[in-house]
Coordinates of C-alpha atoms in Angstrom, one line a residue:
M1 CA -109.8 -21.0 -18.8
K2 CA -106.6 -20.5 -17.0
P3 CA -103.5 -22.9 -17.9
A4 CA -102.3 -25.1 -14.9
N5 CA -98.9 -22.7 -14.7
H6 CA -100.9 -19.3 -14.7
P7 CA -100.0 -17.1 -11.3
S8 CA -103.0 -17.0 -9.3
L9 CA -104.7 -13.3 -9.1
P10 CA -107.1 -12.0 -6.2
S11 CA -110.5 -11.1 -6.9
R12 CA -110.6 -7.8 -7.9
K13 CA -111.2 -4.8 -6.0
I14 CA -111.6 -0.9 -5.7
G15 CA -108.9 1.2 -3.4
V16 CA -109.9 4.1 -1.9
L17 CA -106.9 5.5 -0.5
V18 CA -106.9 8.6 1.7
A19 CA -103.6 10.7 2.4
N20 CA -102.6 13.5 5.0
L21 CA -99.8 15.4 5.0
G22 CA -97.3 13.3 7.1
T23 CA -95.8 12.4 10.8
P24 CA -92.3 11.8 12.4
D25 CA -92.4 8.3 13.8
N26 CA -91.1 9.8 17.1
Y27 CA -90.1 12.9 18.4
D28 CA -86.5 12.2 18.9
Y29 CA -83.3 13.9 17.5
W30 CA -82.9 11.7 14.5
S31 CA -86.6 10.8 13.9
M32 CA -87.1 14.2 13.6
R33 CA -84.4 15.0 11.0
R34 CA -85.7 12.4 8.8
Y35 CA -88.8 13.4 8.9
L36 CA -88.0 17.4 8.4
S37 CA -85.3 16.3 5.8
E38 CA -88.1 14.9 3.3
F39 CA -90.6 17.4 4.1
L40 CA -88.4 20.3 3.5
S41 CA -86.6 18.8 0.5
D42 CA -90.0 18.5 -1.4
K43 CA -90.0 21.1 -4.1
R44 CA -93.6 22.1 -3.9
V45 CA -93.0 22.9 -0.3
I46 CA -89.2 24.8 -0.9
D47 CA -89.0 25.2 -4.6
Y48 CA -85.7 26.8 -4.1
P49 CA -82.8 25.5 -6.4
A50 CA -81.4 22.5 -4.8
W51 CA -77.9 23.7 -4.8
K52 CA -79.0 26.8 -3.0
W53 CA -81.2 25.3 -0.7
Q54 CA -79.7 21.7 0.5
P55 CA -76.6 22.8 1.8
L56 CA -78.2 25.3 3.8
L57 CA -80.9 22.9 5.0
Q58 CA -78.4 19.9 5.6
T59 CA -76.1 21.7 7.9
I60 CA -77.7 24.5 9.6
I61 CA -81.5 23.9 9.6
L62 CA -81.6 20.3 10.2
T63 CA -78.8 20.8 12.8
K64 CA -81.2 22.6 15.0
R65 CA -84.8 22.6 14.2
P66 CA -84.9 18.7 15.1
F67 CA -85.2 19.8 18.7
S68 CA -87.5 22.7 18.6
S69 CA -89.8 20.7 16.5
G70 CA -89.3 17.5 18.7
A71 CA -90.1 19.4 21.8
A72 CA -93.2 20.6 20.0
Y73 CA -94.3 17.4 19.0
K74 CA -93.4 15.9 22.5
S75 CA -96.0 18.3 24.3
I76 CA -98.8 16.8 22.0
W77 CA -97.4 13.8 21.5
N78 CA -99.9 10.5 22.3
H79 CA -97.9 8.8 24.5
E80 CA -100.4 5.8 25.2
A81 CA -100.5 4.9 21.2
N82 CA -96.7 6.2 21.2
E83 CA -97.8 8.4 17.8
S84 CA -98.7 11.5 17.0
P85 CA -102.3 12.8 17.6
L86 CA -102.4 13.1 13.2
L87 CA -101.7 9.3 13.3
T88 CA -104.7 8.6 15.6
I89 CA -106.8 10.5 14.3
T90 CA -106.1 9.5 10.4
K91 CA -106.5 5.8 11.9
N92 CA -109.9 6.6 13.3
Q93 CA -110.7 8.2 10.1
T94 CA -110.1 5.3 8.0
K95 CA -111.5 3.0 10.6
A96 CA -114.9 5.1 10.2
L97 CA -114.8 5.1 6.4
K98 CA -114.1 1.7 6.2
Q99 CA -117.4 1.3 8.0
S100 CA -119.5 3.6 5.9
L101 CA -118.3 2.3 2.7
S102 CA -118.7 -1.6 3.7
D103 CA -122.3 -0.3 4.5
A104 CA -122.8 1.0 1.3
F105 CA -120.2 -1.4 -1.0
G106 CA -119.7 -4.5 0.4
D107 CA -116.4 -5.8 0.0
T108 CA -115.9 -4.8 -3.1
V109 CA -114.0 -1.2 -1.7
M110 CA -110.8 -1.6 0.0
V111 CA -110.3 1.6 2.6
D112 CA -106.7 2.8 3.5
F113 CA -104.6 5.6 4.6
C114 CA -100.9 6.9 3.2
M115 CA -98.8 9.6 4.6
R116 CA -96.9 12.1 2.1
Y117 CA -94.2 12.3 4.4
G118 CA -93.0 9.6 6.8
N119 CA -95.1 6.1 7.2
P120 CA -97.3 4.6 6.0
S121 CA -95.6 5.7 2.6
T122 CA -97.8 6.1 -0.2
Q123 CA -95.7 3.9 -2.2
S124 CA -96.2 1.4 0.6
K125 CA -99.8 1.3 0.5
V126 CA -100.4 1.5 -2.9
D127 CA -98.3 -2.0 -3.4
E128 CA -100.6 -3.4 -0.4
M129 CA -103.5 -2.3 -2.8
V130 CA -102.4 -3.7 -6.2
A131 CA -101.1 -6.8 -4.9
A132 CA -104.8 -7.1 -2.9
G133 CA -106.2 -7.0 -6.4
C134 CA -106.9 -3.3 -6.6
D135 CA -107.1 -2.7 -10.5
K136 CA -109.1 1.1 -10.1
I137 CA -107.6 3.4 -7.2
L138 CA -109.2 6.5 -5.9
F139 CA -107.0 9.0 -4.1
F140 CA -108.0 11.2 -1.8
P141 CA -105.9 13.9 -0.6
L142 CA -107.4 15.0 2.7
Y143 CA -106.6 19.1 2.1
P144 CA -110.1 20.5 1.4
Q145 CA -108.2 23.7 -0.2
Y146 CA -106.1 23.1 -3.0
A147 CA -102.6 24.4 -3.0
G148 CA -99.3 23.0 -5.0
A149 CA -97.7 22.5 -1.1
T150 CA -100.4 19.8 -0.3
S151 CA -102.6 18.5 -2.5
A152 CA -100.3 18.4 -5.6
T153 CA -97.3 16.7 -4.1
A154 CA -99.3 14.3 -2.6
N155 CA -100.8 13.5 -6.0
D156 CA -97.0 13.2 -7.1
A157 CA -96.2 10.7 -4.8
F158 CA -99.5 8.8 -5.8
F159 CA -98.8 9.0 -9.5
A160 CA -94.6 8.3 -9.0
A161 CA -96.4 4.9 -6.8
L162 CA -98.2 4.2 -10.0
A163 CA -95.4 4.4 -12.0
K164 CA -93.6 1.5 -10.5
Q165 CA -96.4 -1.0 -10.7
V166 CA -96.5 -3.9 -13.3
W167 CA -99.9 -4.0 -13.7
Q168 CA -100.9 -0.3 -13.5
P169 CA -104.2 0.5 -12.0
A170 CA -107.0 2.8 -13.4
A171 CA -106.8 5.7 -11.0
R172 CA -108.8 9.0 -10.0
T173 CA -107.8 11.7 -7.6
V174 CA -110.0 13.9 -5.5
P175 CA -110.4 17.4 -6.3
A176 CA -110.7 20.1 -3.7
Y177 CA -113.7 19.8 -1.5
F178 CA -113.7 23.4 0.1
D179 CA -117.0 24.3 -1.0
H180 CA -118.9 21.1 -0.7
P181 CA -122.2 21.7 0.9
E182 CA -121.7 18.9 3.6
Y183 CA -118.5 20.1 4.1
I184 CA -119.2 23.3 4.8
E185 CA -122.1 22.2 7.2
A186 CA -119.9 20.0 9.0
L187 CA -117.4 22.8 9.7
A188 CA -120.8 25.3 11.0
G189 CA -122.1 22.7 13.0
S190 CA -118.8 22.0 14.9
I191 CA -118.9 26.2 15.5
R192 CA -122.5 26.6 16.5
Q193 CA -121.5 23.5 19.1
A194 CA -118.6 25.3 20.4
Y195 CA -120.2 28.5 20.7
D196 CA -123.7 26.7 22.5
I197 CA -121.8 25.8 25.5
M198 CA -119.8 28.7 26.0
D199 CA -120.9 31.5 28.8
R200 CA -119.4 34.5 26.9
K201 CA -119.8 34.2 23.3
P202 CA -116.6 35.9 21.2
D203 CA -116.2 38.5 20.0
I204 CA -114.9 37.5 16.7
L205 CA -113.9 33.9 14.9
L206 CA -110.7 34.1 13.2
A207 CA -110.5 31.4 10.4
S208 CA -106.7 30.6 10.5
Y209 CA -105.3 28.7 7.2
H210 CA -102.1 27.3 6.9
G211 CA -99.7 30.2 5.0
M212 CA -97.6 29.7 1.7
P213 CA -95.4 32.7 0.4
E214 CA -97.1 35.6 -1.6
R215 CA -95.3 34.6 -4.7
Y216 CA -97.2 31.0 -5.0
L217 CA -100.5 33.2 -5.4
T218 CA -99.2 35.3 -8.6
Q219 CA -98.0 32.3 -10.1
G220 CA -101.7 30.5 -10.3
D221 CA -102.0 28.5 -7.3
P222 CA -105.5 29.1 -6.2
Y223 CA -105.1 28.4 -2.5
H224 CA -105.6 31.5 -1.2
C225 CA -108.6 32.4 -3.2
Q226 CA -110.0 29.2 -2.0
C227 CA -109.3 30.1 1.7
Q228 CA -111.2 33.1 1.3
K229 CA -114.1 31.7 -0.3
T230 CA -114.2 28.8 2.3
T231 CA -114.9 31.5 5.0
R232 CA -117.5 33.2 3.0
L233 CA -119.6 30.1 2.8
L234 CA -118.8 29.7 6.5
R235 CA -120.3 32.9 7.2
E236 CA -123.1 32.4 4.7
A237 CA -123.9 29.3 6.6
L238 CA -124.0 30.4 9.9
G239 CA -125.9 33.8 9.0
W240 CA -123.0 35.8 10.5
D241 CA -122.5 39.7 8.7
E242 CA -118.6 40.2 8.0
S243 CA -117.5 41.5 11.1
Q244 CA -118.0 38.0 12.9
I245 CA -115.2 35.9 11.2
M246 CA -112.2 37.0 9.1
T247 CA -109.5 34.8 7.5
T248 CA -105.6 34.8 8.3
F249 CA -102.7 33.0 8.0
Q250 CA -100.5 31.0 10.1
S251 CA -96.9 28.7 10.1
K252 CA -94.4 31.3 8.2
F253 CA -91.1 29.7 7.3
G254 CA -88.4 31.7 5.9
P255 CA -87.7 35.3 4.7
E256 CA -90.5 36.0 1.9
E257 CA -93.7 37.5 2.2
W258 CA -96.4 35.0 2.9
L259 CA -100.2 35.7 3.0
K260 CA -101.6 38.2 5.3
P261 CA -102.9 38.6 7.7
A262 CA -100.7 36.6 10.1
T263 CA -102.8 34.7 12.5
V264 CA -100.1 35.1 15.6
E265 CA -99.7 38.8 15.0
E266 CA -104.1 39.6 14.0
V267 CA -104.6 38.1 18.1
A268 CA -102.6 40.5 19.1
R269 CA -104.2 43.1 17.3
Q270 CA -108.0 41.7 18.2
A271 CA -106.8 41.8 21.7
Q272 CA -105.2 45.5 21.6
S273 CA -108.5 46.6 19.9
G274 CA -110.8 45.3 22.5
N275 CA -111.7 41.6 21.2
K276 CA -110.8 40.4 24.6
S277 CA -112.4 37.1 23.9
I278 CA -112.0 35.3 20.2
A279 CA -111.9 31.8 18.9
V280 CA -110.0 29.9 16.2
I281 CA -110.8 27.3 14.0
A282 CA -108.7 25.5 11.5
P283 CA -110.7 25.1 8.2
A284 CA -107.5 24.0 6.0
F285 CA -106.8 20.7 7.9
S286 CA -108.9 17.9 8.3
A287 CA -107.1 16.6 11.4
D288 CA -105.7 18.0 14.3
C289 CA -101.8 18.3 14.1
I290 CA -99.0 20.1 15.2
E291 CA -100.0 23.0 13.4
T292 CA -103.2 22.9 15.4
L293 CA -102.8 21.4 18.7
E294 CA -99.4 23.1 19.5
E295 CA -99.0 26.6 17.4
I296 CA -102.7 27.7 17.6
N297 CA -103.4 26.3 21.1
E298 CA -100.3 27.0 22.5
E299 CA -98.5 29.8 20.8
I300 CA -100.8 31.6 19.4
K301 CA -102.7 31.4 22.2
E302 CA -100.1 32.8 24.4
A303 CA -99.5 35.9 21.7
F304 CA -103.5 36.7 22.4
V305 CA -103.3 36.4 26.3
H306 CA -99.5 38.3 26.2
A307 CA -101.4 41.3 24.4
G308 CA -104.2 41.1 26.9
G309 CA -106.9 39.1 25.5
E310 CA -108.7 37.0 27.9
G311 CA -110.9 34.3 26.6
F312 CA -109.1 32.2 23.8
T313 CA -111.1 29.1 22.3
Y314 CA -109.8 26.8 19.7
I315 CA -112.2 25.0 18.0
P316 CA -110.9 21.6 17.1
C317 CA -110.5 20.1 13.3
L318 CA -113.6 18.1 12.3
N319 CA -111.2 15.0 12.8
D320 CA -113.4 11.4 12.8
D321 CA -116.9 13.6 14.0
A322 CA -119.6 11.6 12.2
S323 CA -121.0 15.2 10.5
H324 CA -117.1 14.7 8.7
I325 CA -117.0 11.3 8.2
A326 CA -120.8 11.3 6.3
A327 CA -119.3 14.2 4.2
L328 CA -116.1 12.7 3.7
T329 CA -118.1 9.4 2.4
T330 CA -120.3 11.3 0.1
I331 CA -117.5 13.1 -1.5
I332 CA -115.9 9.7 -2.0
Q333 CA -119.0 8.0 -3.4
E334 CA -119.6 11.1 -6.0
N335 CA -115.8 10.2 -7.3
L336 CA -116.6 6.7 -7.3
A337 CA -119.5 7.6 -9.7
G338 CA -119.4 4.8 -12.7
W339 CA -116.7 2.5 -10.9
V340 CA -119.4 0.9 -8.3
T341 CA -122.9 1.0 -7.8
K342 CA -124.7 0.7 -4.9

């Protein structure tokens, strides 16, 4: 029995915290500068020595880039909710996951989301979960393929948040799920659905993944291999041959050699070689964001049309589609094994 002066404690719960890359609070200069400074100061993203990188970042890059990035965000902004599409979609995903996990486990599981950069921060959501009584937390970075600049840095922020807790909860992290059968089937289903309503089927589908410097591959990052395997598993699920789908990489930043082929160059090559109708899907993203809605569906589409292409179809991310939520729910349940029972 607790003494009369013992502090009150909430009932114990299990937390499920899903995480995505992040979003600026708005597309004005200072909101963009704060967001880009946090993002581009992450050593997992840009691993140059701080003495060399920070003066360049703070005096040159962050003087100009917030304007161009802000214009890009403005073109896709959810003006009705006054937030980025990534934030809107992540909220919808979290709401759906809350319902599916409530159906499975009742009120013993608390579900929320955080962003690696921007708001809501990982620290704030871990604090909330601990205060609500979560003595176990499952942390789920929503990146199908593992990369140091995505999965690892999200986990870094989670572990840093745990380090500040007086009563530290037990913790698990969800590993890469690029080869999970339900995830692959959800991707394949989205392609079938898109192709079924087309009058003219694309000559080829490009699976465009976020790029990274080639150097990271030689240093041991498995991302490139996991992207290639994702495309292969997707092709097998669709029953296609190798000529119908290929892997490309987008979003190059800086002067280094990055993974190839580059999506923006490949779409032009496809148009010039006679493939006038193409489709693009982005299997590395769990939710549509600036890299898909603006880069793929605007910049990369423009490069394709400029090179003579005629039909360009962007197949959206899985977002809060029911098949995606079902796949994520299964993955969460598998990683909660031993903590909860149905």
